[in-house]
Short mmCIF file of C-alpha atoms in Angstrom, two decimals:
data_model
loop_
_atom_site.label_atom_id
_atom_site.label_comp_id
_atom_site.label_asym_id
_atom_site.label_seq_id
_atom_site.Cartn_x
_atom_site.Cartn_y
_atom_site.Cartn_z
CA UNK A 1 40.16 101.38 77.14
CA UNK A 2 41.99 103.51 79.70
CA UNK A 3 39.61 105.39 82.09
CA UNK A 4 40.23 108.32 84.11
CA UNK A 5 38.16 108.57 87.36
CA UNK A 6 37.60 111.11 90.28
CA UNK A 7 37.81 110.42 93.58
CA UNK A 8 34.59 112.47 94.31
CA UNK A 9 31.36 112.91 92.24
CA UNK A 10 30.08 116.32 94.34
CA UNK A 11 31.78 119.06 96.33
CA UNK A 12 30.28 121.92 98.45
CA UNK A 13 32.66 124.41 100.08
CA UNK A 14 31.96 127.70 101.48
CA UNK A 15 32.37 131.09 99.57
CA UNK A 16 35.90 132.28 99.73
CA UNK A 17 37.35 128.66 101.04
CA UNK A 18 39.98 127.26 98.93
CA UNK A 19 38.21 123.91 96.43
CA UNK A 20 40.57 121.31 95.33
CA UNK A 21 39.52 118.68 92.98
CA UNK A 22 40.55 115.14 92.24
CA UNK A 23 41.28 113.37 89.36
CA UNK A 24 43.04 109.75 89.31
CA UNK A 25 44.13 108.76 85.65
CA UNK A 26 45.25 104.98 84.80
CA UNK A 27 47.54 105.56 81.87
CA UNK A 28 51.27 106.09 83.04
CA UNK A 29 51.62 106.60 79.22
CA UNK A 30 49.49 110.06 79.32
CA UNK A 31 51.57 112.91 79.01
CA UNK A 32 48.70 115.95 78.42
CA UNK A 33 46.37 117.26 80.60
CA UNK A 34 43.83 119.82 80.96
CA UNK A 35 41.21 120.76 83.55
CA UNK A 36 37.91 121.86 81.74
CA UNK A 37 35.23 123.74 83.40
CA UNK A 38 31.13 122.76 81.86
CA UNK A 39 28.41 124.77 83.53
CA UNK A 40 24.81 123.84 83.16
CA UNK A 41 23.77 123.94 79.31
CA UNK A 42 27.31 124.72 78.13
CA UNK A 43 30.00 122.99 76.47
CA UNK A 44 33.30 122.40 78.22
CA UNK A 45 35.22 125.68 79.02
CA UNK A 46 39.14 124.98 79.20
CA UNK A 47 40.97 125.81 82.49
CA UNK A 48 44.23 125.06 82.97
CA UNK A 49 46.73 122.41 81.36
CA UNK A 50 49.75 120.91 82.36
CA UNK A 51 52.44 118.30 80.58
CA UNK A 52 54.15 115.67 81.88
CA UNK A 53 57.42 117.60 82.39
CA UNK A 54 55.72 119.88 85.18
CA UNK A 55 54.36 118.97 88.29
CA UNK A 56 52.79 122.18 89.03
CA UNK A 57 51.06 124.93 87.11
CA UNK A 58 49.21 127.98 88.08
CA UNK A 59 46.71 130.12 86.67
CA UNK A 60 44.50 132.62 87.55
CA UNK A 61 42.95 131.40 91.23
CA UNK A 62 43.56 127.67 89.71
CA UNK A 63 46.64 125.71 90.14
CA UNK A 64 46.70 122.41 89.03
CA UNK A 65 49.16 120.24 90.50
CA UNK A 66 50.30 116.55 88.93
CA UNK A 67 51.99 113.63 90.28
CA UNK A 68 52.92 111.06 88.04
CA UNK A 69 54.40 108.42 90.76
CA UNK A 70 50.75 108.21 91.82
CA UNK A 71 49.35 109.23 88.59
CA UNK A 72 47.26 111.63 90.71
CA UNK A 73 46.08 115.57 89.20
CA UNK A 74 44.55 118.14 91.18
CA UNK A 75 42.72 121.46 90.47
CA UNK A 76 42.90 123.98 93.38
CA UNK A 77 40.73 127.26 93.08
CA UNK A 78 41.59 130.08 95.84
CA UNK A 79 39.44 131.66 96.96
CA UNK A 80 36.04 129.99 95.31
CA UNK A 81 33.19 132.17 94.37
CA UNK A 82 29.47 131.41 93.49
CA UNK A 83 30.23 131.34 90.03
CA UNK A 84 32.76 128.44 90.05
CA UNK A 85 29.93 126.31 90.40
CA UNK A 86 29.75 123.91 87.92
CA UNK A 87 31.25 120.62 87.15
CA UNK A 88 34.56 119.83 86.18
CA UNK A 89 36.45 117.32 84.67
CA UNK A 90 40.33 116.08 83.98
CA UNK A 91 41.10 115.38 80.59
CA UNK A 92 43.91 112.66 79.75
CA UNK A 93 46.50 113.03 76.68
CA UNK A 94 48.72 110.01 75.39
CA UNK A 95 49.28 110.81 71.67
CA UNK A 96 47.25 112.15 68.89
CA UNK A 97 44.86 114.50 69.54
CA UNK A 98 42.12 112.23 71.38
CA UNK A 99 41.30 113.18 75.14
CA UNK A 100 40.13 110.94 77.64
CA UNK A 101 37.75 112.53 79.91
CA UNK A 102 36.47 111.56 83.28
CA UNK A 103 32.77 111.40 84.78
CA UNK A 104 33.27 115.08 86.16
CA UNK A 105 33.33 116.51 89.97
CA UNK A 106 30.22 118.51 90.86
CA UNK A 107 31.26 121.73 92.56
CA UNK A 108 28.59 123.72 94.85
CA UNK A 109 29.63 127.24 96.37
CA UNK A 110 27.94 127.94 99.24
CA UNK A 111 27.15 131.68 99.35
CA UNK B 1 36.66 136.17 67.27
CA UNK B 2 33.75 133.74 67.56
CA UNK B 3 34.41 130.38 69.01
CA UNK B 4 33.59 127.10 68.29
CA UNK B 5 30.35 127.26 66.68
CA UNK B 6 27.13 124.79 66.40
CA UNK B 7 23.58 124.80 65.43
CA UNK B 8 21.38 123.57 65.96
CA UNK B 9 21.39 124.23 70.04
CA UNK B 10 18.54 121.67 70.79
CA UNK B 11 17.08 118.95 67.88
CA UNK B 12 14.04 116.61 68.34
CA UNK B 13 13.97 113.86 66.26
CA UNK B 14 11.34 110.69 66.12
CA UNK B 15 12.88 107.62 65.86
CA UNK B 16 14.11 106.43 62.43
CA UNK B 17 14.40 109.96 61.12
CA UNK B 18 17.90 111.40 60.36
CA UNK B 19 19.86 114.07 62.68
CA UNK B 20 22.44 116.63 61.22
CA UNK B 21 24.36 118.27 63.36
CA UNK B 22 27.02 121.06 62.34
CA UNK B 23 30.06 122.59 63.49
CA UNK B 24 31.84 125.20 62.56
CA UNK B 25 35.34 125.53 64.29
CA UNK B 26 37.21 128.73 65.74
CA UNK B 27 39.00 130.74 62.93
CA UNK B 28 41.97 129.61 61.95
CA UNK B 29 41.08 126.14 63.30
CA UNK B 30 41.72 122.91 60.56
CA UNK B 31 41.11 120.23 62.91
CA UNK B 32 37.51 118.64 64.56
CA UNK B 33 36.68 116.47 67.21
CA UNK B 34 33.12 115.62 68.02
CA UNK B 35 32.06 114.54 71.03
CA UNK B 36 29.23 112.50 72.78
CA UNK B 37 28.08 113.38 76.40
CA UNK B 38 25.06 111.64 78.69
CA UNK B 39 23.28 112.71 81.15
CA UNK B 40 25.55 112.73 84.58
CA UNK B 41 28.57 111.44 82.49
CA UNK B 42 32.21 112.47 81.07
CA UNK B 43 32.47 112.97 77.23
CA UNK B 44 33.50 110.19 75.13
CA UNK B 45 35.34 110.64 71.84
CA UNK B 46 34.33 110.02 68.62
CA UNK B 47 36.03 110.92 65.95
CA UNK B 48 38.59 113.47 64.75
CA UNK B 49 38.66 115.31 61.33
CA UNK B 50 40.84 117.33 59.66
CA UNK B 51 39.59 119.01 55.89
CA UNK B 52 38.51 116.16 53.86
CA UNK B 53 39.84 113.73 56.31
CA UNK B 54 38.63 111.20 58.74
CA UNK B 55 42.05 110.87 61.08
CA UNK B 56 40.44 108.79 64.27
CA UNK B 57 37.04 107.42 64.43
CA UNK B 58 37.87 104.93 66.56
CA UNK B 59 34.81 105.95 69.24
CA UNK B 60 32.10 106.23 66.55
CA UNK B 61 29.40 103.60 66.61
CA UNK B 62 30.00 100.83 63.62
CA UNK B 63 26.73 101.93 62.03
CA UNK B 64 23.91 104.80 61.90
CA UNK B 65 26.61 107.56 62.52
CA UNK B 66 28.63 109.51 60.02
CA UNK B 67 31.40 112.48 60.12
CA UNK B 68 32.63 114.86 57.24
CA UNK B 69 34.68 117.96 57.51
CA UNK B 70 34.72 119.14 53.81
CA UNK B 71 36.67 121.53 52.41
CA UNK B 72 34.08 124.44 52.11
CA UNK B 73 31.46 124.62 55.09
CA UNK B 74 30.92 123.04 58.74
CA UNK B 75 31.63 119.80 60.07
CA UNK B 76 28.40 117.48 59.79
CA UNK B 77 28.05 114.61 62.29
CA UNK B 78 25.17 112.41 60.63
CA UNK B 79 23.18 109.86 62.36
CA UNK B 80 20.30 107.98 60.70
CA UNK B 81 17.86 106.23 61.78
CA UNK B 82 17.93 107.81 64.89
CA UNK B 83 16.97 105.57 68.24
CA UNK B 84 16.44 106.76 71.82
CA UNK B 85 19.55 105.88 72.89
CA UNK B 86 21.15 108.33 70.64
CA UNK B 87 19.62 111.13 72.86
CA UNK B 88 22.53 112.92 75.22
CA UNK B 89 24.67 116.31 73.89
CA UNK B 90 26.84 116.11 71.19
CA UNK B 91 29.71 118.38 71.02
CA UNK B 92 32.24 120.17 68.89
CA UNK B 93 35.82 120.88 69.58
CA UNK B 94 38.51 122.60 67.40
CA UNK B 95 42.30 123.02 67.61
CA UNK B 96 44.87 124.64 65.22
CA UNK B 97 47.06 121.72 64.55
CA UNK B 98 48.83 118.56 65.98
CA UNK B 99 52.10 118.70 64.86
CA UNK B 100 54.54 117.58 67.52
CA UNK B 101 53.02 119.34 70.27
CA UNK B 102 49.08 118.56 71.08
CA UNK B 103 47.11 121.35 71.22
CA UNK B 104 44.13 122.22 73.31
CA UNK B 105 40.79 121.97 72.08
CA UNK B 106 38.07 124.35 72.36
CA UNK B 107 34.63 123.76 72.81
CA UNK B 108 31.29 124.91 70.96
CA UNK B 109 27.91 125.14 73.03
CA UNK B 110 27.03 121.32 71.57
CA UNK B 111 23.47 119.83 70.29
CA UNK B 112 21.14 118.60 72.92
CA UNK B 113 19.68 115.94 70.70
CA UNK B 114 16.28 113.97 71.90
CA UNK B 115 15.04 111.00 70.13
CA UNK B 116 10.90 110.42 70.88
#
């Protein structure tokens, strides 16, 4: 099946740097995608989403940004506080209502 | 307006017995997906349900595991016969309706099931 990966498992940053995460996806087919937020003994809490006829999308201190030449997704937070910390994951959307998710990126805010 | 709802939070089960696990989506919500997550890993798909119907189970295991959605009640994700590899958190999404245009899904708290 199609897998979506992230470049990097973990990320520390400071308090009040900016975080951007990773996400590589392998299906130039996907057209759907949404950034999910899962903090330690909690389900997935949605982000941000995006479609393919957008390369950029912002949000409240998250922008996610998408590049479909590369097949490439971001997730930028402004500004990161202690309670971004979690881990996060890219979700990938062909057709039908089934999501491919990746392993997840590990955020750590330094206070 | 409660969210995605599932109980039990945590279930212990010896292997061979049977695990229920229930869902009960946001309001307004006619469509299911359940979920399987390990330790350190991404969740994987298993099937999708709409009232009375199975739509995708295309990532549910050939045997042992069961999904219903019925018309009255939660969504029940049955596995029998339970076996230690079945241990890892199981959850719940919900979303209003496909249509043309996918919608989002929304998450419950999942089921931290463990298999002794």
């Amino acid at each position: 099946g199609e897998s979506v990966g992230l470049h990097l498992p973990t990320l520390s940053v400071q308090e009040g740097d900016n975080s951007i995460i990773n996400c590589a996806y392998s299906n130039s087919a996907s057209d759907y995608f949404i950034w999910y937020k899962q903090e330690s003994g909690k389900g997935p809490q949605f982000i941000i989403d995006i479609r393919s006829n957008m390369d950029k999308r912002q949000g409240q201190r998250v922008t996610v940004l998408l590049n479909k030449t590369v097949k490439h997704l971001s997730l930028q937070i402004a500004a990161t506080q202690p309670g971004d910390s979690a881990v996060y994951f890219c979700a990938e959307n062909m057709a039908g209502n089934q999501f491919y998710f990746g392993t997840g990126t590990s955020l750590t805010v330094i206070p | 307006n409660a969210g995605v709802m599932q109980n039990p939070r945590h279930l212990v089960r010896r292997r061979g017995q049977e695990a229920r696990l229930r869902c009960s989506p946001m309001k307004g919500h006619s469509h299911v997906y359940w979920y399987r997550q390990l330790p350190e890993e991404g969740l994987k798909f298993m099937v999708y349900l709409q009232k009375e119907n199975i739509i995708d189970e295309s990532g549910m295991p050939k045997e042992r595991f069961s999904a219903e959605f019925p018309k009255e009640g939660p969504s029940i994700l049955r596995i029998q016969q339970v076996v230690r590899g079945d241990s890892a958190a199981y959850f719940c999404a919900s979303s209003p309706s496909t249509g043309l245009r996918r919608e989002t899904q929304y998450f419950g708290p999942g089921t931290r099931l463990l298999v002794l």
